[in-house]
Short mmCIF file of C-alpha atoms and ligand atoms in Angstrom, two decimals:
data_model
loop_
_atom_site.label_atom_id
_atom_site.label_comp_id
_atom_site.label_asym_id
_atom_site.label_seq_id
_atom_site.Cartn_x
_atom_site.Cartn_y
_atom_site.Cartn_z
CA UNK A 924 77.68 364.40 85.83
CA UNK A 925 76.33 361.45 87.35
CA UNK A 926 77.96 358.81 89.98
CA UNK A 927 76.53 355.14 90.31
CA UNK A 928 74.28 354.10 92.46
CA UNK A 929 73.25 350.44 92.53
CA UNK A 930 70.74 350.84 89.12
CA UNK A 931 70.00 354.61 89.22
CA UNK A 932 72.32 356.87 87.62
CA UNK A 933 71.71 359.99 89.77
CA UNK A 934 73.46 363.49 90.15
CA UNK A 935 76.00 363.61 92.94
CA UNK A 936 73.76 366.71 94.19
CA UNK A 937 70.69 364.76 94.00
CA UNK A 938 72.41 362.06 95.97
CA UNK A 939 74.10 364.49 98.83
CA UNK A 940 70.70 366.00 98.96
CA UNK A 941 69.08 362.58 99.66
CA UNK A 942 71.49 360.61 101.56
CA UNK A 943 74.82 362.49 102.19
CA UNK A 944 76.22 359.42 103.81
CA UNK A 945 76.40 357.18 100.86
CA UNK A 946 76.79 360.30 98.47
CA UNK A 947 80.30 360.97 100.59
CA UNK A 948 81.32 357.37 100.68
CA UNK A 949 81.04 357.14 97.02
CA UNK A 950 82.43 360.21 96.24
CA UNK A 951 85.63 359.94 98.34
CA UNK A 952 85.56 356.37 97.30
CA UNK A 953 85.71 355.70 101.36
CA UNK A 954 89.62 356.25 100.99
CA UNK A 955 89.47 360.31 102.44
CA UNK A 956 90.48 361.74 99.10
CA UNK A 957 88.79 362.49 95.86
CA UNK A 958 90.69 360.97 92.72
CA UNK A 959 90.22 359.56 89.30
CA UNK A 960 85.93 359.29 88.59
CA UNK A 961 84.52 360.63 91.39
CA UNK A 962 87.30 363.96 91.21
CA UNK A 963 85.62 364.26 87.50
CA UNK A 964 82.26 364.22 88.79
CA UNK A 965 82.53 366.22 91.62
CA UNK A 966 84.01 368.77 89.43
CA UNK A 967 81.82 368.44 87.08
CA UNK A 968 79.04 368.86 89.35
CA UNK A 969 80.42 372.13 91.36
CA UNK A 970 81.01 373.61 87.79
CA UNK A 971 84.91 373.58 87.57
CA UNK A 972 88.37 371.94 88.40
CA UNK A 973 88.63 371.91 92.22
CA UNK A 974 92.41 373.16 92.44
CA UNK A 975 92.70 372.12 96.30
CA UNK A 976 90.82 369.02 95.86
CA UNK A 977 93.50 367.51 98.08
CA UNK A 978 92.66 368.80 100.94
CA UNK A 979 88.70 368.56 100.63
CA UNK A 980 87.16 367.55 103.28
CA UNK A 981 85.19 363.98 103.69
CA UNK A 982 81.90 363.97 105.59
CA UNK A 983 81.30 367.63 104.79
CA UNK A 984 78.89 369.23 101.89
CA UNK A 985 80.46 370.91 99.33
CA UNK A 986 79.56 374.89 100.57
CA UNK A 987 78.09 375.33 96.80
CA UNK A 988 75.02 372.59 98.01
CA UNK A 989 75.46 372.98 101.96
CA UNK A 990 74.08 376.48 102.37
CA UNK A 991 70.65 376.29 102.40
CA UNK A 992 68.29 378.30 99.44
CA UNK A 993 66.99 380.45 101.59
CA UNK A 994 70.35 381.65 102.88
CA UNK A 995 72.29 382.74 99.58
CA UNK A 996 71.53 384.96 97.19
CA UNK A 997 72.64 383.21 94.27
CA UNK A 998 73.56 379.76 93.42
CA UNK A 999 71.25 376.53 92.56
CA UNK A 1000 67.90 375.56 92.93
CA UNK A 1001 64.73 377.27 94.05
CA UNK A 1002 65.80 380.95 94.56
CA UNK A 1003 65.02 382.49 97.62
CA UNK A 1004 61.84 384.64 97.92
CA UNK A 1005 63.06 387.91 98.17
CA UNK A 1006 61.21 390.88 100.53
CA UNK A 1007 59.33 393.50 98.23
CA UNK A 1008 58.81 396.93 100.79
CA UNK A 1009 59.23 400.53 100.28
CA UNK A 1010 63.28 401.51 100.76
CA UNK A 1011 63.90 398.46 101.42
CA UNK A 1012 66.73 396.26 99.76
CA UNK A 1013 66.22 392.73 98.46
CA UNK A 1014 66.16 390.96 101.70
CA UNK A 1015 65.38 387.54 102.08
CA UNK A 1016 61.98 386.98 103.04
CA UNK A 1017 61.79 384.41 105.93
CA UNK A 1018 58.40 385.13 106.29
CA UNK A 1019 55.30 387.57 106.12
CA UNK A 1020 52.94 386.47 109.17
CA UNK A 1021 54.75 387.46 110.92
CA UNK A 1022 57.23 389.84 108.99
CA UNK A 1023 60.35 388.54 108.87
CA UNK A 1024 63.48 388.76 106.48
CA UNK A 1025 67.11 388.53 106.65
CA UNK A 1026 70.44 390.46 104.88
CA UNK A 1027 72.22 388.45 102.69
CA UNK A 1028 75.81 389.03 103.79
CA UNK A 1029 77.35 390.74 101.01
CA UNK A 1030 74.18 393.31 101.22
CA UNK A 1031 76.17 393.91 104.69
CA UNK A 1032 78.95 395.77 103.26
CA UNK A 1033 78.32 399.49 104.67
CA UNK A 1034 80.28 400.16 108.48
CA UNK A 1035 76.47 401.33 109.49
CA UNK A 1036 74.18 399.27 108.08
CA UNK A 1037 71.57 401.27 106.15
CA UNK A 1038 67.88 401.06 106.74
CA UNK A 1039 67.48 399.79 103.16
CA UNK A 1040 69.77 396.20 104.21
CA UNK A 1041 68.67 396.42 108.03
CA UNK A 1042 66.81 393.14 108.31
CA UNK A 1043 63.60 392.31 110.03
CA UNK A 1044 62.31 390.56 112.85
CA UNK A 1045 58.52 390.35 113.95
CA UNK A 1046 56.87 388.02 116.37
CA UNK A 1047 53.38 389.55 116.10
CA UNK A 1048 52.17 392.03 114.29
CA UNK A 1049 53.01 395.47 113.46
CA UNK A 1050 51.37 398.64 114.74
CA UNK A 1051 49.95 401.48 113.52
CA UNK A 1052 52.11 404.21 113.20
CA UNK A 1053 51.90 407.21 116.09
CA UNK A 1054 49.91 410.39 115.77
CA UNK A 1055 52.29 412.09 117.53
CA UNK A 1056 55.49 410.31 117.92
CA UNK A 1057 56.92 413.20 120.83
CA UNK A 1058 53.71 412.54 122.67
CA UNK A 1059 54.36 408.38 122.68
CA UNK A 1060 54.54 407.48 126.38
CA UNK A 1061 56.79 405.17 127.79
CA UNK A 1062 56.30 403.96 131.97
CA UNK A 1063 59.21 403.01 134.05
CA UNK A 1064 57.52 400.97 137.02
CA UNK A 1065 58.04 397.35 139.46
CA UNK A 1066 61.51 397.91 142.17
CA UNK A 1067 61.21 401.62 141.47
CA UNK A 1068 60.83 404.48 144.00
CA UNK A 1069 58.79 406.51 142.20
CA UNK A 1070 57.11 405.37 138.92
CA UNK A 1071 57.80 407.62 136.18
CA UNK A 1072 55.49 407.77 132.80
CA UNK A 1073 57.63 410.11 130.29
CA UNK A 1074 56.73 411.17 126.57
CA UNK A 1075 59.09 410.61 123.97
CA UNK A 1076 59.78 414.44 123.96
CA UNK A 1077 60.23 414.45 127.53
CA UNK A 1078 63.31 411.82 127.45
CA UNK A 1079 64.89 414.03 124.97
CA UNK A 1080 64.62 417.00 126.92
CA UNK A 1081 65.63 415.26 130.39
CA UNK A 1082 68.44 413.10 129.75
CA UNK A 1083 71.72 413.05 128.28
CA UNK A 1084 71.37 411.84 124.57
CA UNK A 1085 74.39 410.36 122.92
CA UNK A 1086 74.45 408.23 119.50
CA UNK A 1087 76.54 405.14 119.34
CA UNK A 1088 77.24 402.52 116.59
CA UNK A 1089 75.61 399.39 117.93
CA UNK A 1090 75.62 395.93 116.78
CA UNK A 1091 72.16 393.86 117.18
CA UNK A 1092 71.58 390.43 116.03
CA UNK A 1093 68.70 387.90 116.67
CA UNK A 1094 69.49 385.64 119.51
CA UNK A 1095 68.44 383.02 116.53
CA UNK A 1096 71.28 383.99 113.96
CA UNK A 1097 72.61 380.56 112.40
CA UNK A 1098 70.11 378.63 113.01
CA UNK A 1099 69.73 376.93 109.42
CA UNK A 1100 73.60 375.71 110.78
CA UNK A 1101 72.18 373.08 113.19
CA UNK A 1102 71.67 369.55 112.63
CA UNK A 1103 69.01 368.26 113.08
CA UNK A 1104 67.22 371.64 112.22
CA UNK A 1105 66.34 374.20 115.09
CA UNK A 1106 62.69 375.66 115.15
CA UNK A 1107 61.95 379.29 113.98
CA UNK A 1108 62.96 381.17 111.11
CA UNK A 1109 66.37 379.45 109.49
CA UNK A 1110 68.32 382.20 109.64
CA UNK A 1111 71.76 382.35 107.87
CA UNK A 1112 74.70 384.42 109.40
CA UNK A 1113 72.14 387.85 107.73
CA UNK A 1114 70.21 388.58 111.13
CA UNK A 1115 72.72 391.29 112.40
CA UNK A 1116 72.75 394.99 112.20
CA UNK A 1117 75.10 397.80 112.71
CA UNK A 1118 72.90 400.96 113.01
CA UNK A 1119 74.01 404.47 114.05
CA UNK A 1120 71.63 404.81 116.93
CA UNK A 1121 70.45 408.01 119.11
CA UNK A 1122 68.77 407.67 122.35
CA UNK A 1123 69.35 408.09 126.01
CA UNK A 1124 70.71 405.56 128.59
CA UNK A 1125 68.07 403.10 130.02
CA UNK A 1126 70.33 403.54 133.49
CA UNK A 1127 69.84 407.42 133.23
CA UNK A 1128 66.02 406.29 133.11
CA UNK A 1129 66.01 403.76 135.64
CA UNK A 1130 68.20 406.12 138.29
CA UNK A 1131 65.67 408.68 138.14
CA UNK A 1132 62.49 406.76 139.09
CA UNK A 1133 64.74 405.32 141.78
CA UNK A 1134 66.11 401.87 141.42
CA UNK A 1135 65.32 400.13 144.72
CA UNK A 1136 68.14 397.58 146.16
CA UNK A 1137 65.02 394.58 145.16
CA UNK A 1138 65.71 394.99 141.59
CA UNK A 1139 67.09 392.09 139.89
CA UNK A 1140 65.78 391.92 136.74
CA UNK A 1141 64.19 394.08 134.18
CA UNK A 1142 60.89 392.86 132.10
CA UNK A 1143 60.08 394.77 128.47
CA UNK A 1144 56.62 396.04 127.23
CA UNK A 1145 55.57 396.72 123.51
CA UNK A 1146 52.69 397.88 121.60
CA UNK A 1147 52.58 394.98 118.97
CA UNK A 1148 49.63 392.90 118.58
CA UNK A 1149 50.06 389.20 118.93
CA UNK A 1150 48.85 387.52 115.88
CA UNK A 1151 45.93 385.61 117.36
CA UNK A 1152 44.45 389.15 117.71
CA UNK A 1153 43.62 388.76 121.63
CA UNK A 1154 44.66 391.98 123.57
CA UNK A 1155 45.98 389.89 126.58
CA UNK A 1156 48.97 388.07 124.91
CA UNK A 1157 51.76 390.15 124.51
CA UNK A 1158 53.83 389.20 120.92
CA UNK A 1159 56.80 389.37 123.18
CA UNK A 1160 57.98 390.39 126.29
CA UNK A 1161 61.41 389.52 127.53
CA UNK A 1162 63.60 390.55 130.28
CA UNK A 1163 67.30 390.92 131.45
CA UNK A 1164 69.85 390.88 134.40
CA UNK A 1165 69.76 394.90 136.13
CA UNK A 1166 73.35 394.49 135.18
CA UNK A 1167 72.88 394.61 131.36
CA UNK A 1168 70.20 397.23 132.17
CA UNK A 1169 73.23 399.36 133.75
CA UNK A 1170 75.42 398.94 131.14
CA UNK A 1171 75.89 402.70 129.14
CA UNK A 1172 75.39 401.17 126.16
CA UNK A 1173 72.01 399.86 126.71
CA UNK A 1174 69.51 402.35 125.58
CA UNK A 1175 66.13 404.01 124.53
CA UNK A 1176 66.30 405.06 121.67
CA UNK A 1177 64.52 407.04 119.14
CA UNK A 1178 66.78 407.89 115.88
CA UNK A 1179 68.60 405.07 113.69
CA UNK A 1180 70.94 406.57 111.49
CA UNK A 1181 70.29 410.26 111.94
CA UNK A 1182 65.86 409.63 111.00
CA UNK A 1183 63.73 408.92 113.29
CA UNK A 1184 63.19 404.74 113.54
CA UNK A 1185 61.35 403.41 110.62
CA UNK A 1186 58.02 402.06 111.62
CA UNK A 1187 58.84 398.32 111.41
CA UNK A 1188 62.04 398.89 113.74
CA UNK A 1189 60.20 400.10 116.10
CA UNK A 1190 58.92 403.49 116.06
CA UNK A 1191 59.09 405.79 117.70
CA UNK A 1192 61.22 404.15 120.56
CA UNK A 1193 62.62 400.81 121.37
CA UNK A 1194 64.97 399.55 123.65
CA UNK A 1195 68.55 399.16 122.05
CA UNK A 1196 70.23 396.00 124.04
CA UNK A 1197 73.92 395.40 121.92
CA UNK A 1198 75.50 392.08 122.40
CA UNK A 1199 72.42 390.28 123.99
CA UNK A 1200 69.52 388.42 121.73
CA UNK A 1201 68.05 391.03 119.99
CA UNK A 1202 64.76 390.21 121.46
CA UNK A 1203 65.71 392.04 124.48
CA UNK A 1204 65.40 395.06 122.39
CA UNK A 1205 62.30 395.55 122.89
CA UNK A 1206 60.37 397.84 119.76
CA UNK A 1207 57.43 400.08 120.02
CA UNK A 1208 58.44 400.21 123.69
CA UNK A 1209 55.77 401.11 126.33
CA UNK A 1210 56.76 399.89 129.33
CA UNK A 1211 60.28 398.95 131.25
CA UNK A 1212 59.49 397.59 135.10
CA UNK A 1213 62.20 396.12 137.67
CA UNK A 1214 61.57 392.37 139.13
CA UNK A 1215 62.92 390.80 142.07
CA UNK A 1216 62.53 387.62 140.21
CA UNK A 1217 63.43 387.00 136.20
CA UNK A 1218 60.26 388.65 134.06
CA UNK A 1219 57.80 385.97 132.95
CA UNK A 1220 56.86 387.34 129.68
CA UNK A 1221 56.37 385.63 126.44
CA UNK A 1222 59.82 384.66 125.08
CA UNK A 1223 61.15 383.79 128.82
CA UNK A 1224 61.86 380.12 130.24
CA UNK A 1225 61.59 376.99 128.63
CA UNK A 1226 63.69 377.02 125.98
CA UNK A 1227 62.89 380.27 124.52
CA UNK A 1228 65.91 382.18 124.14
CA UNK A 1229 68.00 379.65 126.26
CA UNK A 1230 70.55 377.16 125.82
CA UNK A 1231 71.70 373.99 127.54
CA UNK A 1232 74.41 374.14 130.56
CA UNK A 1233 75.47 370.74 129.79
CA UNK A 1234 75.00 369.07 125.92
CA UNK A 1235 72.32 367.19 125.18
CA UNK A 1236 71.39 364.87 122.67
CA UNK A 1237 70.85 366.52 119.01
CA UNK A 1238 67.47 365.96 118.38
CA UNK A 1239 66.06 364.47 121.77
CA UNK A 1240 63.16 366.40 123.78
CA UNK A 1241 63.71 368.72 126.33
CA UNK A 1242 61.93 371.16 128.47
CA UNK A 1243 65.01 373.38 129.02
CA UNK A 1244 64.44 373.40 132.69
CA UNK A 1245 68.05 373.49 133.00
CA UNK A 1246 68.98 375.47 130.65
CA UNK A 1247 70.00 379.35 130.89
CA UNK A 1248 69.21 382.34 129.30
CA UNK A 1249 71.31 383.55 126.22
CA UNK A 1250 73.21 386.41 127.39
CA UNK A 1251 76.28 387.72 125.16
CA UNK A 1252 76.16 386.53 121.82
CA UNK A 1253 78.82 383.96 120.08
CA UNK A 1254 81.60 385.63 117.97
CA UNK A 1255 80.89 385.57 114.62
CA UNK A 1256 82.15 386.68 111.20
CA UNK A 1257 80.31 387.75 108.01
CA UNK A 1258 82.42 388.14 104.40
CA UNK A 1259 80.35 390.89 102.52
CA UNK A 1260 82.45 391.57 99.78
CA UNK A 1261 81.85 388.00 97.54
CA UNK A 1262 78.28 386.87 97.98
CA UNK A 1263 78.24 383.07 97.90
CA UNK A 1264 78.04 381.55 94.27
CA UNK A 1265 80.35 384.42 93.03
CA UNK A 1266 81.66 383.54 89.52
CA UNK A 1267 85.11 385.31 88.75
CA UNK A 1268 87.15 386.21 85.08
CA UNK A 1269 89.36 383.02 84.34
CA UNK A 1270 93.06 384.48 85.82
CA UNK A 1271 91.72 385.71 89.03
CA UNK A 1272 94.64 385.35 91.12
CA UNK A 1273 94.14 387.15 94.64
CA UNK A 1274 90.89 387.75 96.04
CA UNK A 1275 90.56 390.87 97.93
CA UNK A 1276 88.02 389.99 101.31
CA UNK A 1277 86.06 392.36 102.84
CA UNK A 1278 83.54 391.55 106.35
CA UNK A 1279 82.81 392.30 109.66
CA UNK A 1280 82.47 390.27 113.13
CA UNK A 1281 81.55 390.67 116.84
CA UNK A 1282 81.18 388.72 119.80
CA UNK A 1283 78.69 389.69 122.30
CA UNK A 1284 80.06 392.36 124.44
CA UNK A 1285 83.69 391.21 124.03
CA UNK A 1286 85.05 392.46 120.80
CA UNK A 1287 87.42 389.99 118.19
CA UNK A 1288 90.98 389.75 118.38
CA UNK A 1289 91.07 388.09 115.28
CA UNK A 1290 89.58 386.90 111.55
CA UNK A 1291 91.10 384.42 109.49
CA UNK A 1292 90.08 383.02 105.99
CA UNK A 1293 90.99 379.42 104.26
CA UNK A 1294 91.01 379.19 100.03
CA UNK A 1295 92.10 375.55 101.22
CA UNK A 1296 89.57 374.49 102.57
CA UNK A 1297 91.00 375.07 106.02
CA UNK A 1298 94.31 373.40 105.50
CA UNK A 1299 95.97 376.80 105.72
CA UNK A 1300 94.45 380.08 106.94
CA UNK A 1301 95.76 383.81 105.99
CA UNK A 1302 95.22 386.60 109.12
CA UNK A 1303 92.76 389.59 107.85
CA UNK A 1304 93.44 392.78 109.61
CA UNK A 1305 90.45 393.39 112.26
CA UNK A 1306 89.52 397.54 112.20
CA UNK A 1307 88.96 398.87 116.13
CA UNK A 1308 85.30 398.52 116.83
CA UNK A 1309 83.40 402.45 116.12
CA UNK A 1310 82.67 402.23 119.78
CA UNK A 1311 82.22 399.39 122.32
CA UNK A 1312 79.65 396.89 121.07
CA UNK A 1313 79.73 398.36 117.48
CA UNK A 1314 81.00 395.71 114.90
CA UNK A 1315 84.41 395.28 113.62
CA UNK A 1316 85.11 395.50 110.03
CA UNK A 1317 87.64 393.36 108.53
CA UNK A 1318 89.73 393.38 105.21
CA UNK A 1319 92.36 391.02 103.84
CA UNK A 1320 93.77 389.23 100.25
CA UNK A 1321 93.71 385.78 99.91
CA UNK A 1322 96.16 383.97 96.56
CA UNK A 1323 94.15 381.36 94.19
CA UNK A 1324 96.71 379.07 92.34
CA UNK A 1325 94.41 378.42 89.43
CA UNK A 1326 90.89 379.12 87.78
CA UNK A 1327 88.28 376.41 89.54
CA UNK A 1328 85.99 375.67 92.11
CA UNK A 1329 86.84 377.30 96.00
CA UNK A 1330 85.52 377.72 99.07
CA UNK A 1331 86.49 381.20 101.39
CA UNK A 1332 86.50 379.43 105.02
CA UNK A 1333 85.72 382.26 107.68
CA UNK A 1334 86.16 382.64 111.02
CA UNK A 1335 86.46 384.98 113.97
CA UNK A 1336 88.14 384.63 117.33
CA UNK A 1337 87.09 386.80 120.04
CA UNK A 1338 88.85 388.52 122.86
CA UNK A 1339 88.93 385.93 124.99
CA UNK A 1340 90.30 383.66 121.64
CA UNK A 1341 87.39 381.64 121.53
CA UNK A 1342 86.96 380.54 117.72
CA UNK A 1343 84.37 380.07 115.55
CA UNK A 1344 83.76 375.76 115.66
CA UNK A 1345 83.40 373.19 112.83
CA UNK A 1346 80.25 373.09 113.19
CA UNK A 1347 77.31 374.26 115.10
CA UNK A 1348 78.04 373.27 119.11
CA UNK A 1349 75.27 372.62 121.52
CA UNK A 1350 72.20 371.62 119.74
CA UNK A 1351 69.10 372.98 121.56
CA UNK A 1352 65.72 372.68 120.44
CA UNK A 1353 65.10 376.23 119.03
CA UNK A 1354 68.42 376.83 117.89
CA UNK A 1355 70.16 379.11 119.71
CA UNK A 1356 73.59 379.85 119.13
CA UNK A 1357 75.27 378.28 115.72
CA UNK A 1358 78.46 380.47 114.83
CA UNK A 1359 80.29 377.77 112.97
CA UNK A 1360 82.84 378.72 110.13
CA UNK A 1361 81.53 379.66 107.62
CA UNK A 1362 81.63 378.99 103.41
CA UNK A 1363 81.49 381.08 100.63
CA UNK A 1364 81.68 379.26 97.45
CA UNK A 1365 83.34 381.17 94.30
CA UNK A 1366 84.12 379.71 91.19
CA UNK A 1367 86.91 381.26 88.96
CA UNK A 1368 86.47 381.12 85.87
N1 MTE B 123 57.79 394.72 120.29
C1 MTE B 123 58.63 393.86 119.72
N2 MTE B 123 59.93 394.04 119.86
C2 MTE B 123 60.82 393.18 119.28
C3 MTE B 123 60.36 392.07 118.53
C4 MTE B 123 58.97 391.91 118.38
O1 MTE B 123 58.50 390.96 117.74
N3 MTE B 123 58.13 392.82 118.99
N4 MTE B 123 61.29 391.19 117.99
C5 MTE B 123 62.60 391.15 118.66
C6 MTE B 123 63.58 390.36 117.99
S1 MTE B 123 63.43 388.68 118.17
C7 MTE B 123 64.64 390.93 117.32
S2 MTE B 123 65.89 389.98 116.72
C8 MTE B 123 64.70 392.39 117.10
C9 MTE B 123 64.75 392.72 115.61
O2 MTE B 123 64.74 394.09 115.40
P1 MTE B 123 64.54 394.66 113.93
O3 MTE B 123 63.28 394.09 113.35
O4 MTE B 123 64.51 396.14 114.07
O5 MTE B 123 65.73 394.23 113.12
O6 MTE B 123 63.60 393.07 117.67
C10 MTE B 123 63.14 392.56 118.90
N5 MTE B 123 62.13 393.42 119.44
MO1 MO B 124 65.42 387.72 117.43
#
C-alpha cells in the first residue's frame, strides 16, 4: 500500500524509513488520528486491521518498523546475522572483531539463563584457554596490607563459596533506543543474563590481604589481548567504589550454572559485579588492586561508561568531564514469551505474557503491559527475585478484542517506583542507559 507523496508513490515504510516527519504528518493526516486512506494504508502496510487504531500514537514508529533489524528476530527486511558457535543458541551477532552478540528476548525465557542464550561481550580478544585452570593465579595488591597472589584452587579451598542467581547486563543495554544513535554495539533490551553463579566473595578476598583505611576504589585486571596486538594496552580495565567491592554479592567466581565458566565468559575466573555495567565484571581475571583515587584503566573517564549529571544536547559534543560513572543499572523489563513479529491463529483472544525485569541493585515493585498502545495498562504479577540482585520473572494475560495488528507495551517500575520512560532519557554520546518501554509487535491473524 502506498501513500502520496508530491509525484512518487512510495510505501508508507519506505517513507517512515526516510523521513518519519512527513511520513507521520501524512499518515495521521496532521489531525492526531488515523482515519479513512491513510487507516487503509497503514493497515495495509503493518499486515492487518489495527483494532486500537484510536488510540495510536502520532510522532511514534509503528513497533513492527521501529525496532531496529538487528534487534528482532523476525519481522521485515534484512534479517539479522545470527552467531554460529559450538552450544551456542542463535544469538544475534553484533559483531566478530571483537566477539560480540546479543539474546533475542524471547531466547530469555529460562529463570537461569543457559549458557546456550547467555550473550557475549568482548572488547579485545579472547585468550587461550588454561593448562591448568586450578593453577590460574589471581593477585590482590594497591591499599592492601599484605599482597596476596592465590591459585584458583587455593580460593576454593580458603574461602567460603556460595552460588547465587545473579543478574549481569552490559552497561550499554538499549542503546539502538537513543536518538540520535549512541556509539558501540546497538544493543536491544538482549544484553542481560541471569546465570547460576559459584564463587567466593571479593570482600572475603580483599579482608584477608588487609584492606587499608586508603582504599577507595578498586581497579580490574584481565588476560585478554587488546586487538591492536600490543602487550601494553589492556582490552579493558575498569574499576569501582570499595563499597560495591564490599557488597556480598560481588564475587570471584569460577562455576556458571553448575560447569566450570565457558571460555568466552571468562574462564576460569572473573569477577561477578550484579547490578553495575557489566564491564566491571571483569573476565579472565588476573589482578584486583585497591586505589586511593578512581582506577585509570581503559574503559574509565571520559565518557566511557558514564553519563551526564545534567542533560545535554542530543547529539552535541562532549568530553564527559562532568559526567559520572554508571553505577546501578536502570530498571528494565524484557517479554520472552512472544518474540517481536509473532503472528497468531485468527480468534486469539487473550495473550498469555511471560518476562523478567531488574533494576540495578533495587529490585521491581512492578510490570505492566498495554495491547492499547498505552491507553490502558493490565498489572503482571512480579515473582520474588531468586536472591538479591537475581532477576524477577514476571507472568500475566492480556484480552485482544479482535484479530489485527498490536503492539504489547512493557514496562517495569522499580522499588523506588521509578518507571520505565517514553523514550530513551539523557542522551550521552556512547549511549549509556536507554530503558524506555518497550514494543512487541504481534499480529493476530
Ligand atoms: N577481560 C574482559 N572482561 C570483560 C570484558 C572484556 O572485554 N574483557 N567485557 C565486559 C563487558 S563490557 C561485559 S558487558 C561483560 C560481558 O560478559 P559475558 O561476555 O560473559 O556476557 O564482560 C565484561 N568483562
Ligand atoms: Mo558491557
Amino acid at each position: 500500500m502506498t501513500l502520496r507523496h508530491g509525484k512518487a508513490e512510495r510505501s508508507i515504510q519506505e517513507l517512515y524509513r526516510d523521513d518519519p516527519e512527513r511520513a507521520d504528518a501524512l499518515a495521521f493526516n496532521r489531525r492526531g488520528a488515523l482515519k479513512g486512506a491513510a487507516l487503509a494504508a497503514m493497515g495495509a502496510t503493518v499486515g492487518a486491521a489495527i483494532p486500537f487504531a484510536r488510540t495510536m500514537p502520532e510522532g511514534t514508529l509503528p513497533a513492527l518498523f521501529a525496532r531496529p533489524a538487528a534487534a528482532q528476530g523476525t519481522g521485515a527486511g534484512a534479517g539479522p546475522q545470527v552467531l554460529r558457535m559450538d552450544g551456542k543458541g542463535p544469538l544475534i551477532l553484533q559483531g566478530e572483531r571483537p566477539l560480540n552478540a546479543e539474546t533475542p528476548e524471547h531466547l530469555l525465557d529460562e529463570p537461569v539463563t543457559s549458557y546456550a542464550n547467555f550473550f557475549i561481550r568482548n572488547n579485545g580478544g579472547i585468550p587461550e584457554p588454561a593448562g591448568d585452570p586450578r593453577a590460574w593465579k589471581i593477585r590482590i595488591d594497591g591499599e592492601v596490607n599484605a599482597p596476596l597472589e592465590l591459585t584458583v584452587g587455593e580460593l576454593e579451598g580458603r574461602f567460603p563459596v556460595v552460588t547465587r542467581q545473579l543478574q549481569m547486563e552490559c552497561g550499554g543495554n538499549g542503546r539502538s533506543f537513543f536518538q540520535p544513535q549512541g556509539r558501540g554495539n546497538q544493543w536491544g533490551n538482549g544484553a542481560i543474563s541471569n546465570g547460576e553463579w559459584t564463587g567466593v566473595r571479593l570482600r572475603d578476598v580483599l579482608q584477608a590481604a588487609g584492606v587499608k583505611d586508603t582504599a577507595r576504589h578498586t581497579g580490574h585486571f584481565g588476560a585478554d589481548p587488546h586487538l591492536s596486538g600490543d602487550p601494553n594496552r589492556a582490552a579493558i580495565s575498569r574499576g569501582m567504589r570499595i563499597q560495591k567491592a564490599m557488597d556480598e554479592d560481588t564475587l570471584i567466581v569460577f562455576r556458571l550454572n553448575g560447569q566450570p565458566i565457558p571460555q568466552v565468559h571468562g574462564a576460569p575466573v572473573r569477577l561477578l559485579v550484579p547490578g553495575w555495567p557489566g564491564s566491571l565484571s571483569q573476565k579472565w581475571l588476573t589482578r584486583v588492586t585497591l586505589l586511593a583515587q578512581p582506577h585509570r584503566g581503559q574503559g574509565m573517564g571520559g565518557t566511557s561508561y558514564r553519563v551526564p549529571v545534567r542533560p545535554i544536547v542530543p547529539g552535541s559534543n562532549n568530553n564527559g568531564a562532568d559526567f559520572a560513572d554508571m553505577e546501578s543499572m536502570p530498571v528494565r523489563a524484557i517479554l520472552s514469551s512472544h518474540a517481536h513479529g509473532t503472528r497468531l491463529p485468527a480468534g486469539t483472544r487473550s495473550l498469555d505474557l511471560r518476562g523478567a525485569a531488574w533494576a540495578g541493585d533495587l529490585t521491581v515493585r512492578a510490570v505492566h503491559a498495554s495491547v492499547d498502545f498505552g491507553a490502558t495498562w493490565t498489572e503482571m504479577q512480579v515473582a520474588a527475585p531468586a536472591n538479591r540482585h537475581a532477576w524477577q520473572r514476571w507472568t500475566g494475560r492480556v484480552a485482544l478484542p479482535s484479530d489485527g495488528y498490536y503492539e504489547i507495551w512493557y514496562r517495569g517500575t522499580d522499588s523506588e517506583g521509578r518507571m520505565q520512560p517514553h523514550v530513551a532519557a539523557n542522551w550521552n554520546p556512547q549511549g549509556y542507559g536507554g530503558n524506555p518501554i518497550s514494543r512487541a509487535a504481534i499480529l493476530v491473524g
